[in-house]
XYZ file of C-alpha atoms in Angstrom:
101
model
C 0.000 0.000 0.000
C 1.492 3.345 -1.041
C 1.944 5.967 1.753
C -0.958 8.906 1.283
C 0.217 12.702 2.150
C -2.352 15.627 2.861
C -0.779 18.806 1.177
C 0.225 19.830 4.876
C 2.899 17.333 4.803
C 3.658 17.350 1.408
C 4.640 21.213 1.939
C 6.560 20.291 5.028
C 8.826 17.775 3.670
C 9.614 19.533 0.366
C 10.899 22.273 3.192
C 12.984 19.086 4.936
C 14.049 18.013 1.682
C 15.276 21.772 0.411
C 19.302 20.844 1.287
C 19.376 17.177 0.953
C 22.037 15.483 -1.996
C 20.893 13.133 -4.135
C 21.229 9.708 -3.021
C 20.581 7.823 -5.626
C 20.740 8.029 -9.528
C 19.246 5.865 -12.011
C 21.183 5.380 -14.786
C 21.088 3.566 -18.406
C 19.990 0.469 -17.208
C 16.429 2.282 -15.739
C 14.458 0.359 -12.744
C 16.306 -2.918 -12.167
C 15.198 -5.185 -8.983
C 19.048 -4.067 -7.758
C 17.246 -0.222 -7.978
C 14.030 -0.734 -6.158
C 15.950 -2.132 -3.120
C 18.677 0.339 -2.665
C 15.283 2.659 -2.811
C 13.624 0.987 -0.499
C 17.008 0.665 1.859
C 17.800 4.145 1.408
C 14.358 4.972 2.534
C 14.228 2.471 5.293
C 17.167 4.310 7.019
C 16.505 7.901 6.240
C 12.753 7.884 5.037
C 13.538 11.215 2.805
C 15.323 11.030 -0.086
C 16.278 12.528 -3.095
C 16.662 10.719 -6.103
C 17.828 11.564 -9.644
C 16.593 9.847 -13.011
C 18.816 10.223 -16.217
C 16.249 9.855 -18.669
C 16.112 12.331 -21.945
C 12.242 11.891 -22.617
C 9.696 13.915 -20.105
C 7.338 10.824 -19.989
C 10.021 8.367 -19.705
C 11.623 10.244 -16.699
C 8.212 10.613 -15.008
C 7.183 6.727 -15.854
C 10.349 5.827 -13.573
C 9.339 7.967 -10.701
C 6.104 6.690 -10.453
C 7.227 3.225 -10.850
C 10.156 3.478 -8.192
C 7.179 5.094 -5.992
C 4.945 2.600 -6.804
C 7.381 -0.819 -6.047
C 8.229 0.994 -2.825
C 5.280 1.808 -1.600
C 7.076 5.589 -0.976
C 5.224 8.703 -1.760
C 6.307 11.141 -4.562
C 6.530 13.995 -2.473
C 7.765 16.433 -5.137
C 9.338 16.079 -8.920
C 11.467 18.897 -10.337
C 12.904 17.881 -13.660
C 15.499 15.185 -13.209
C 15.324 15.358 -9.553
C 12.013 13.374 -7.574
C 12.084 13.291 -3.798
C 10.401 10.357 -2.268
C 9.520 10.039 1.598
C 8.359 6.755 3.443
C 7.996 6.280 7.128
C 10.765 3.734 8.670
C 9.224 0.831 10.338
C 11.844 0.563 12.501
C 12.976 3.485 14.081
C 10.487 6.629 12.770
C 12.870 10.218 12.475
C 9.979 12.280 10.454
C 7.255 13.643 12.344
C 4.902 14.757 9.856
C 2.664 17.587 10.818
C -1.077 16.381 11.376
C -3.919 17.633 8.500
């Protein structure tokens, strides 16, 4: 099940996510099953990340994000040209405190 923001916290982590790197980048070889779980790693242990998608075509690009999102089970909290910033609470050990609706 993919994880549901109000615009509330939408708006709030775009503001946590402002100075974060890129963690990731997905390269020639698009979403492999190698991909998804460095994602879903990565967001396991920090639960906001940054990722960037080399893809020349617009739709292409944007298919990725949404399927990276989607096999995740993260939600697309913002997407700025190459750049798409994904958030997911840990189930371990929760560092976010999103702001209520």
């Amino acid at each position: 099940m993919q994880t549901v923001l109000t615009a509330t916290q939408t708006r709030f982590l775009r503001g946590q996510a402002h100075d974060l790197k890129a963690m990731l980048q997905v390269g020639g070889k698009g979403v492999t099953a190698s991909l998804i779980a460095e994602v879903a790693l990565a967001l396991e242990h920090h639960e906001l990340i940054k990722i960037k998608v080399a893809a020349e075509d617009r739709e292409a690009r944007d298919a990725m994000i949404d399927d990276i999102a989607l096999r995740t089970e993260a939600a697309l909290v913002q997407r700025i040209g190459h750049t798409a910033i994904l958030y997911k609470p840990s189930q371990d050990r929760r560092q976010i405190v999103l702001p209520r609706a």
